Amino acid sequence: MLPSVGVVDTGNSSRILLPLLRSAGFTVSGIWGASKQQAKTMAEEYKVPFHTVKIDELLLREDVDLVCVLCPPHVRAEVAVKALSIGKHVLCDSPVGLSKDEAERMVQAAQYYPKLLSLVKHELRFLPAFIKMKRYVEEGFCGKPLICECKIEMGSLLGNNYTWMCDQAMGGGVLTNLGAHIIDLVSFLTNQRAVEVHGTLKTFIPQTDEVSGFRHISSDDYTAFQMKLNGGAFATVSLNAHIPGRYSQTVTIYGTKGQLIARNGSLYGVKNGGKEELIYGDIARIPGMFNVEKLPPSIFLTGLEVWVSEIKRAFEESIDKDDRRIADLQTISSAASFHDGLYTRTVLDAIIESSGHGTWCQVEFVANEETGEMKSGPEEKSVQIITEPRKEKAGEKNLASPVLRKMLTQ
């Protein structure tokens, strides 16, 4: 039995995730909105039986088992921690909060309730091209990874009104909203984490026709940063929001024996001295179920659809299939956890600090993957993370949801 869902927020992210959840078989039982009108409008549009502006009213409902925390970054940690403490599964948007302290609170809550799902929405991990890329890296296609290079070109993230997206202190900007996904993706693909970073954040357009007068935009519209990884590799990333009308993403891993290149949703490989060959071709399929002002790039939609299907499978393959509160955590172990979210938040903070000081900054995050001990911050506060090694099922080498199998075999 699948859990029933409560959605926190009424913005674009909610309008995209809600239809995908329903399409996968989940029941959406309630919606929280920042205003009565927003909550009522969305509840009526999507035929959700309950709506509220009081978060406790949503979290305390018996017909809400899984909470999707899609609200602005400055309130995500508070909602996620409260939901876990009440006994709800939590899916949280990225990044998990505005600071490392907020992310640590979420990790502590997740470890206190280890049988509950506590996942971060890093859907690029589930894009078929990146699943194959990770496998090819692990199988040694390109040899030892030396450099990971990522370049993103896109239009502005800003809308027609002044919102939190215009304010870096509230979580706006390309680093926080796109860079967080890339930081997580580099770690996922290489199995390495950043130990030192150098970054530059720029706001080239402080005002627009819609945002003018006494209001100014402080969120970054261009960011470039480098990461030294703990396995010896080096990553370089550029995020440019000055290319209207399109989204282009290229991730390249250069190794001792060749390269792997992911262009948007397609994967290519080159052996040293050889020609570039297609490994996986993007289907570029966008489900026609969304009613939003601005769709995210298709690669995010594809990854999100697979992420939802894997969450569904985690509940379907639990020991007690009739208890919607229980999920098979091993089934969804490749998803980003709150622990991963803390790592990403720590790297984001270090990049922002580096930009302010103009120097390389250490990433004060050390995790022992075997013992589960994590130390973060200058005072090395220890937090115990409950971890278990992934147990692969016989004959299962990668994700096994029907949605992903279909994509990888087309």
Short mmCIF file of C-alpha atoms in Angstrom, two decimals:
data_model
loop_
_atom_site.label_atom_id
_atom_site.label_comp_id
_atom_site.label_asym_id
_atom_site.label_seq_id
_atom_site.Cartn_x
_atom_site.Cartn_y
_atom_site.Cartn_z
CA MET A 1 0.00 0.00 0.00
CA LEU A 2 1.37 3.40 -0.95
CA PRO A 3 1.42 6.24 1.60
CA SER A 4 -0.84 9.23 1.19
CA VAL A 5 0.91 12.53 0.56
CA GLY A 6 0.82 16.04 1.95
CA VAL A 7 2.37 18.79 -0.22
CA VAL A 8 3.95 21.84 1.41
CA ASP A 9 3.77 24.81 -1.00
CA THR A 10 1.81 25.78 -4.08
CA GLY A 11 4.60 26.88 -6.44
CA ASN A 12 5.98 25.39 -9.63
CA SER A 13 7.78 22.53 -7.87
CA SER A 14 4.53 21.40 -6.26
CA ARG A 15 2.63 21.67 -9.53
CA ILE A 16 5.19 19.40 -11.17
CA LEU A 17 5.69 16.81 -8.42
CA LEU A 18 2.00 16.43 -7.53
CA PRO A 19 0.91 15.09 -10.97
CA LEU A 20 3.92 12.74 -11.07
CA LEU A 21 3.04 11.33 -7.66
CA ARG A 22 -0.56 10.79 -8.71
CA SER A 23 0.51 9.20 -11.99
CA ALA A 24 2.62 6.72 -9.99
CA GLY A 25 -0.36 5.77 -7.81
CA PHE A 26 0.09 7.97 -4.73
CA THR A 27 -2.91 9.72 -3.18
CA VAL A 28 -2.47 13.42 -2.40
CA SER A 29 -4.54 14.15 0.72
CA GLY A 30 -3.64 17.71 1.61
CA ILE A 31 -1.90 20.93 0.58
CA TRP A 32 -0.34 23.76 2.57
CA GLY A 33 -0.18 27.24 1.05
CA ALA A 34 1.36 30.52 2.18
CA SER A 35 -2.05 32.19 1.82
CA LYS A 36 -5.63 30.94 2.00
CA GLN A 37 -6.23 31.89 -1.62
CA GLN A 38 -3.13 30.06 -2.87
CA ALA A 39 -3.99 26.92 -0.91
CA LYS A 40 -7.64 26.97 -1.97
CA THR A 41 -6.85 27.61 -5.65
CA MET A 42 -4.41 24.75 -5.91
CA ALA A 43 -6.59 22.35 -3.92
CA GLU A 44 -9.53 23.05 -6.24
CA GLU A 45 -7.40 22.85 -9.39
CA TYR A 46 -5.92 19.45 -8.44
CA LYS A 47 -9.00 18.17 -6.60
CA VAL A 48 -7.18 17.73 -3.29
CA PRO A 49 -9.68 17.28 -0.43
CA PHE A 50 -7.88 19.34 2.23
CA HIS A 51 -5.97 22.63 2.23
CA THR A 52 -4.63 24.87 4.97
CA VAL A 53 -2.29 27.73 5.82
CA LYS A 54 -1.33 26.14 9.14
CA ILE A 55 1.49 23.64 8.71
CA ASP A 56 0.60 21.69 11.87
CA GLU A 57 -2.89 21.02 10.53
CA LEU A 58 -1.36 19.28 7.53
CA LEU A 59 1.36 17.38 9.40
CA LEU A 60 -0.98 16.06 12.11
CA ARG A 61 -3.52 14.58 9.71
CA GLU A 62 -3.78 10.79 9.95
CA ASP A 63 -4.26 10.53 6.19
CA VAL A 64 -0.87 12.15 5.52
CA ASP A 65 2.03 9.67 5.72
CA LEU A 66 4.59 11.31 3.43
CA VAL A 67 5.34 15.04 3.36
CA CYS A 68 6.82 16.79 0.32
CA VAL A 69 8.67 19.86 1.61
CA LEU A 70 8.81 22.16 -1.43
CA CYS A 71 8.53 25.53 0.32
CA PRO A 72 11.25 28.25 0.10
CA PRO A 73 14.64 27.28 1.58
CA HIS A 74 14.36 29.36 4.75
CA VAL A 75 11.53 27.23 6.16
CA ARG A 76 12.44 23.76 4.80
CA ALA A 77 14.47 22.61 7.81
CA GLU A 78 11.77 23.57 10.31
CA VAL A 79 9.03 21.75 8.39
CA ALA A 80 11.16 18.66 7.68
CA VAL A 81 12.27 18.23 11.29
CA LYS A 82 8.74 18.67 12.60
CA ALA A 83 7.34 16.18 10.06
CA LEU A 84 9.89 13.51 11.01
CA SER A 85 9.23 14.04 14.72
CA ILE A 86 5.53 13.36 14.10
CA GLY A 87 6.41 10.14 12.27
CA LYS A 88 6.06 11.18 8.63
CA HIS A 89 8.29 10.26 5.70
CA VAL A 90 9.90 13.38 4.19
CA LEU A 91 10.92 14.33 0.67
CA CYS A 92 12.70 17.70 0.70
CA ASP A 93 13.59 20.06 -2.11
CA SER A 94 17.22 21.08 -2.63
CA PRO A 95 19.03 22.67 -0.91
CA VAL A 96 17.88 21.41 2.46
CA GLY A 97 18.18 24.76 4.23
CA LEU A 98 19.92 28.11 4.35
CA SER A 99 22.82 27.02 6.54
CA LYS A 100 24.85 24.05 7.67
CA ASP A 101 23.25 24.31 11.12
CA GLU A 102 19.79 23.83 9.61
CA ALA A 103 21.02 20.87 7.57
CA GLU A 104 22.57 19.30 10.68
CA ARG A 105 19.24 19.54 12.49
CA MET A 106 17.63 17.64 9.62
CA VAL A 107 20.32 14.94 9.73
CA GLN A 108 19.87 14.54 13.49
CA ALA A 109 16.10 14.19 13.07
CA ALA A 110 16.57 11.63 10.29
CA GLN A 111 18.98 9.51 12.35
CA TYR A 112 16.57 9.59 15.27
CA TYR A 113 13.87 8.10 13.03
CA PRO A 114 15.93 5.76 10.82
CA LYS A 115 12.95 3.76 9.51
CA LEU A 116 11.41 6.82 7.89
CA LEU A 117 12.33 8.00 4.40
CA SER A 118 14.28 11.27 4.52
CA LEU A 119 15.34 12.12 0.99
CA VAL A 120 16.56 15.20 -0.88
CA LYS A 121 15.18 15.94 -4.34
CA HIS A 122 18.38 15.53 -6.35
CA GLU A 123 16.70 14.03 -9.38
CA LEU A 124 19.71 14.19 -11.72
CA ARG A 125 20.99 11.05 -9.98
CA PHE A 126 18.11 9.23 -11.68
CA LEU A 127 18.62 10.51 -15.20
CA PRO A 128 19.41 7.39 -17.29
CA ALA A 129 22.47 9.07 -18.86
CA PHE A 130 24.01 9.68 -15.43
CA ILE A 131 23.14 6.20 -14.17
CA LYS A 132 25.06 4.80 -17.14
CA MET A 133 27.84 7.34 -16.71
CA LYS A 134 28.37 6.31 -13.10
CA ARG A 135 28.45 2.64 -14.09
CA TYR A 136 30.99 3.28 -16.86
CA VAL A 137 33.22 5.24 -14.45
CA GLU A 138 33.09 2.40 -11.92
CA GLU A 139 33.86 -0.16 -14.63
CA GLY A 140 36.96 1.82 -15.67
CA PHE A 141 35.90 3.03 -19.12
CA CYS A 142 37.85 6.27 -18.78
CA GLY A 143 40.45 4.98 -16.32
CA LYS A 144 41.14 6.95 -13.18
CA PRO A 145 38.99 10.13 -13.13
CA LEU A 146 41.17 13.23 -13.24
CA ILE A 147 38.86 16.14 -14.06
CA CYS A 148 35.10 16.63 -13.93
CA GLU A 149 33.92 19.62 -15.95
CA CYS A 150 30.39 20.98 -15.96
CA LYS A 151 28.94 23.85 -17.98
CA ILE A 152 25.35 25.06 -17.73
CA GLU A 153 23.83 27.79 -19.90
CA MET A 154 20.26 28.91 -19.34
CA GLY A 155 17.85 31.80 -19.08
CA SER A 156 17.11 33.81 -15.96
CA LEU A 157 15.64 32.03 -12.92
CA LEU A 158 13.66 35.14 -11.98
CA GLY A 159 9.95 35.64 -12.54
CA ASN A 160 7.82 38.71 -13.02
CA ASN A 161 7.65 39.56 -9.31
CA TYR A 162 10.13 40.08 -6.49
CA THR A 163 10.37 36.78 -4.60
CA TRP A 164 12.88 34.91 -2.46
CA MET A 165 14.58 33.85 -5.71
CA CYS A 166 15.82 37.45 -6.08
CA ASP A 167 17.51 37.41 -2.67
CA GLN A 168 20.70 35.40 -2.12
CA ALA A 169 20.21 35.49 1.66
CA MET A 170 16.84 33.76 1.20
CA GLY A 171 18.26 31.03 -1.03
CA GLY A 172 17.98 32.60 -4.48
CA GLY A 173 20.55 32.38 -7.24
CA VAL A 174 22.08 29.91 -9.67
CA LEU A 175 24.59 28.50 -7.19
CA THR A 176 21.98 27.49 -4.64
CA ASN A 177 19.35 26.30 -7.09
CA LEU A 178 21.48 24.71 -9.85
CA GLY A 179 24.91 24.42 -8.28
CA ALA A 180 23.55 22.29 -5.44
CA HIS A 181 22.44 19.67 -7.97
CA ILE A 182 25.86 19.69 -9.66
CA ILE A 183 27.76 19.40 -6.36
CA ASP A 184 25.66 16.36 -5.50
CA LEU A 185 26.01 14.94 -9.02
CA VAL A 186 29.82 15.17 -9.02
CA SER A 187 29.91 13.27 -5.73
CA PHE A 188 27.46 10.68 -7.09
CA LEU A 189 29.38 10.10 -10.33
CA THR A 190 32.92 10.02 -8.92
CA ASN A 191 32.36 8.69 -5.38
CA GLN A 192 34.55 11.59 -4.25
CA ARG A 193 33.75 14.64 -2.16
CA ALA A 194 35.08 18.18 -2.10
CA VAL A 195 37.74 19.07 0.47
CA GLU A 196 38.58 22.57 -0.81
CA VAL A 197 36.76 25.03 -3.07
CA HIS A 198 37.21 28.33 -4.84
CA GLY A 199 34.28 30.25 -6.25
CA THR A 200 33.05 33.51 -7.73
CA LEU A 201 29.42 34.65 -7.54
CA LYS A 202 28.24 37.57 -9.67
CA THR A 203 25.01 39.55 -9.96
CA PHE A 204 25.32 41.27 -13.31
CA ILE A 205 21.68 42.44 -13.46
CA PRO A 206 20.64 44.00 -10.10
CA GLN A 207 17.33 45.34 -11.45
CA THR A 208 14.85 44.47 -14.21
CA ASP A 209 11.68 46.05 -15.59
CA GLU A 210 9.71 44.01 -13.06
CA VAL A 211 12.14 44.43 -10.13
CA SER A 212 13.07 48.09 -9.84
CA GLY A 213 12.82 51.13 -7.60
CA PHE A 214 13.96 50.46 -4.03
CA ARG A 215 14.20 46.71 -4.67
CA HIS A 216 17.45 45.20 -5.86
CA ILE A 217 18.38 41.69 -6.93
CA SER A 218 21.17 40.20 -4.81
CA SER A 219 21.00 36.60 -6.05
CA ASP A 220 23.78 35.48 -8.38
CA ASP A 221 23.05 35.14 -12.11
CA TYR A 222 26.54 33.81 -12.88
CA THR A 223 28.74 31.53 -10.80
CA ALA A 224 31.99 29.69 -11.44
CA PHE A 225 33.67 27.41 -8.92
CA GLN A 226 36.33 24.74 -8.59
CA MET A 227 36.48 21.79 -6.21
CA LYS A 228 39.44 19.70 -5.11
CA LEU A 229 38.07 16.21 -4.41
CA ASN A 230 39.28 13.80 -1.77
CA GLY A 231 40.15 11.12 -4.33
CA GLY A 232 42.57 13.38 -6.19
CA ALA A 233 40.21 14.55 -8.95
CA PHE A 234 39.42 18.19 -9.72
CA ALA A 235 36.03 19.62 -10.68
CA THR A 236 35.27 22.89 -12.42
CA VAL A 237 31.74 24.27 -12.85
CA SER A 238 30.24 27.32 -14.60
CA LEU A 239 26.60 28.38 -14.29
CA ASN A 240 25.46 31.11 -16.68
CA ALA A 241 21.87 32.47 -16.52
CA HIS A 242 22.27 34.93 -19.42
CA ILE A 243 21.25 32.69 -22.32
CA PRO A 244 17.49 33.28 -22.84
CA GLY A 245 15.28 30.60 -24.31
CA ARG A 246 17.29 27.46 -23.76
CA TYR A 247 18.94 25.19 -21.24
CA SER A 248 22.21 23.48 -22.11
CA GLN A 249 24.13 21.22 -19.73
CA THR A 250 27.37 19.38 -20.42
CA VAL A 251 29.14 17.19 -17.86
CA THR A 252 32.49 15.69 -18.88
CA ILE A 253 34.70 13.30 -16.93
CA TYR A 254 38.29 13.18 -18.19
CA GLY A 255 40.26 10.11 -17.13
CA THR A 256 43.57 8.41 -17.80
CA LYS A 257 42.04 6.24 -20.56
CA GLY A 258 39.37 8.46 -22.11
CA GLN A 259 36.37 10.68 -21.52
CA LEU A 260 32.67 10.37 -20.79
CA ILE A 261 30.47 13.27 -21.93
CA ALA A 262 26.85 13.82 -20.91
CA ARG A 263 25.20 16.46 -23.11
CA ASN A 264 21.81 17.19 -21.61
CA GLY A 265 20.26 13.70 -21.49
CA SER A 266 22.59 11.85 -23.89
CA LEU A 267 25.85 10.10 -23.01
CA TYR A 268 28.94 9.80 -25.23
CA GLY A 269 32.27 8.06 -24.73
CA VAL A 270 35.74 8.58 -26.17
CA LYS A 271 38.72 6.31 -25.66
CA ASN A 272 42.16 7.96 -25.88
CA GLY A 273 43.00 8.17 -29.58
CA GLY A 274 39.52 7.07 -30.61
CA LYS A 275 36.34 8.69 -31.89
CA GLU A 276 33.39 9.89 -29.88
CA GLU A 277 30.59 7.31 -29.79
CA LEU A 278 27.02 7.49 -28.54
CA ILE A 279 26.41 5.33 -25.46
CA TYR A 280 22.87 6.42 -24.60
CA GLY A 281 20.55 8.68 -26.59
CA ASP A 282 18.10 10.95 -24.79
CA ILE A 283 14.44 10.24 -25.50
CA ALA A 284 13.51 13.85 -24.59
CA ARG A 285 10.05 12.81 -23.45
CA ILE A 286 8.09 15.34 -21.38
CA PRO A 287 4.89 14.02 -19.78
CA GLY A 288 1.96 16.23 -20.78
CA MET A 289 0.45 16.58 -17.32
CA PHE A 290 1.79 19.89 -16.04
CA ASN A 291 0.01 23.21 -15.62
CA VAL A 292 2.86 25.57 -14.75
CA GLU A 293 4.15 28.91 -15.96
CA LYS A 294 7.68 27.64 -16.53
CA LEU A 295 8.69 24.02 -16.98
CA PRO A 296 12.14 22.97 -15.72
CA PRO A 297 14.58 21.46 -18.24
CA SER A 298 13.49 18.09 -19.60
CA ILE A 299 16.41 16.28 -17.95
CA PHE A 300 15.08 17.31 -14.54
CA LEU A 301 11.58 16.12 -15.43
CA THR A 302 12.90 12.76 -16.63
CA GLY A 303 15.01 12.31 -13.50
CA LEU A 304 12.11 13.34 -11.29
CA GLU A 305 9.79 10.80 -12.90
CA VAL A 306 12.29 7.98 -12.23
CA TRP A 307 12.89 9.25 -8.66
CA VAL A 308 9.16 9.04 -7.95
CA SER A 309 8.95 5.55 -9.47
CA GLU A 310 11.83 4.38 -7.24
CA ILE A 311 10.13 5.81 -4.14
CA LYS A 312 7.01 3.91 -5.12
CA ARG A 313 9.05 0.73 -5.49
CA ALA A 314 10.56 1.25 -2.03
CA PHE A 315 7.09 1.05 -0.49
CA GLU A 316 5.94 -1.78 -2.73
CA GLU A 317 8.95 -3.91 -1.78
CA SER A 318 8.77 -3.29 1.96
CA ILE A 319 8.45 -6.23 4.34
CA ASP A 320 4.88 -5.30 5.27
CA LYS A 321 3.24 -4.24 2.03
CA ASP A 322 -0.02 -3.42 3.83
CA ASP A 323 1.60 -0.89 6.14
CA ARG A 324 2.04 2.35 4.21
CA ARG A 325 4.36 3.70 6.89
CA ILE A 326 7.11 1.19 6.03
CA ALA A 327 9.52 1.47 3.08
CA ASP A 328 12.42 -0.70 1.94
CA LEU A 329 15.25 1.76 2.45
CA GLN A 330 17.74 -0.37 0.52
CA THR A 331 15.59 -0.08 -2.61
CA ILE A 332 16.00 3.68 -2.63
CA SER A 333 19.58 3.78 -1.28
CA SER A 334 20.93 5.48 -4.42
CA ALA A 335 18.81 8.57 -3.71
CA ALA A 336 20.30 11.58 -1.94
CA SER A 337 19.80 11.41 1.83
CA PHE A 338 19.71 14.25 4.36
CA HIS A 339 23.34 13.32 5.03
CA ASP A 340 24.09 14.06 1.36
CA GLY A 341 22.09 17.26 1.70
CA LEU A 342 24.28 18.36 4.60
CA TYR A 343 27.40 17.74 2.51
CA THR A 344 25.98 19.81 -0.36
CA ARG A 345 24.97 22.63 1.98
CA THR A 346 28.47 22.64 3.51
CA VAL A 347 30.06 22.94 0.06
CA LEU A 348 27.65 25.74 -0.92
CA ASP A 349 28.58 27.69 2.20
CA ALA A 350 32.29 27.23 1.49
CA ILE A 351 31.88 28.50 -2.11
CA ILE A 352 29.98 31.56 -0.90
CA GLU A 353 32.70 32.22 1.69
CA SER A 354 35.38 31.80 -0.96
CA SER A 355 33.67 34.32 -3.22
CA GLY A 356 33.55 36.85 -0.41
CA HIS A 357 37.20 36.43 0.56
CA GLY A 358 38.66 35.69 -2.86
CA THR A 359 40.57 32.68 -1.55
CA TRP A 360 40.38 28.89 -1.49
CA CYS A 361 38.25 27.63 1.40
CA GLN A 362 38.27 24.26 3.08
CA VAL A 363 35.08 22.20 3.16
CA GLU A 364 34.82 21.28 6.81
CA PHE A 365 32.91 18.09 6.36
CA VAL A 366 34.48 14.69 6.98
CA ALA A 367 32.44 11.50 6.87
CA ASN A 368 33.55 7.99 7.68
CA GLU A 369 31.42 5.91 5.35
CA GLU A 370 32.15 2.71 7.29
CA THR A 371 31.41 3.89 10.82
CA GLY A 372 28.86 6.50 9.83
CA GLU A 373 30.61 9.17 11.93
CA MET A 374 30.40 12.65 10.54
CA LYS A 375 32.30 15.70 11.66
CA SER A 376 31.45 19.17 10.43
CA GLY A 377 32.34 22.69 11.34
CA PRO A 378 35.45 24.23 12.91
CA GLU A 379 34.60 22.74 16.30
CA GLU A 380 34.25 19.26 14.75
CA LYS A 381 30.87 18.56 16.29
CA SER A 382 30.26 14.83 15.94
CA VAL A 383 26.98 13.53 14.63
CA GLN A 384 26.28 9.82 14.33
CA ILE A 385 24.81 8.82 11.00
CA ILE A 386 23.06 5.47 10.76
CA THR A 387 24.20 3.84 7.55
CA GLU A 388 24.00 0.38 6.09
CA PRO A 389 25.83 -1.03 3.07
CA ARG A 390 23.63 -1.47 0.02
CA LYS A 391 22.54 -5.06 -0.49
CA GLU A 392 22.15 -5.80 -4.16
CA LYS A 393 19.60 -8.35 -5.15
CA ALA A 394 20.69 -11.28 -7.26
CA GLY A 395 21.04 -10.21 -10.87
CA GLU A 396 20.31 -6.57 -10.05
CA LYS A 397 23.08 -4.24 -11.14
CA ASN A 398 21.15 -0.99 -11.36
CA LEU A 399 17.75 0.52 -10.62
CA ALA A 400 14.88 -1.81 -11.45
CA SER A 401 11.76 0.35 -11.68
CA PRO A 402 9.65 -0.28 -14.80
CA VAL A 403 10.00 3.39 -15.78
CA LEU A 404 13.80 3.24 -15.78
CA ARG A 405 13.99 -0.18 -17.46
CA LYS A 406 11.85 1.16 -20.29
CA MET A 407 14.05 4.25 -20.72
CA LEU A 408 17.31 2.31 -20.71
CA THR A 409 16.13 -0.24 -23.25
CA GLN A 410 14.60 2.17 -25.78
#
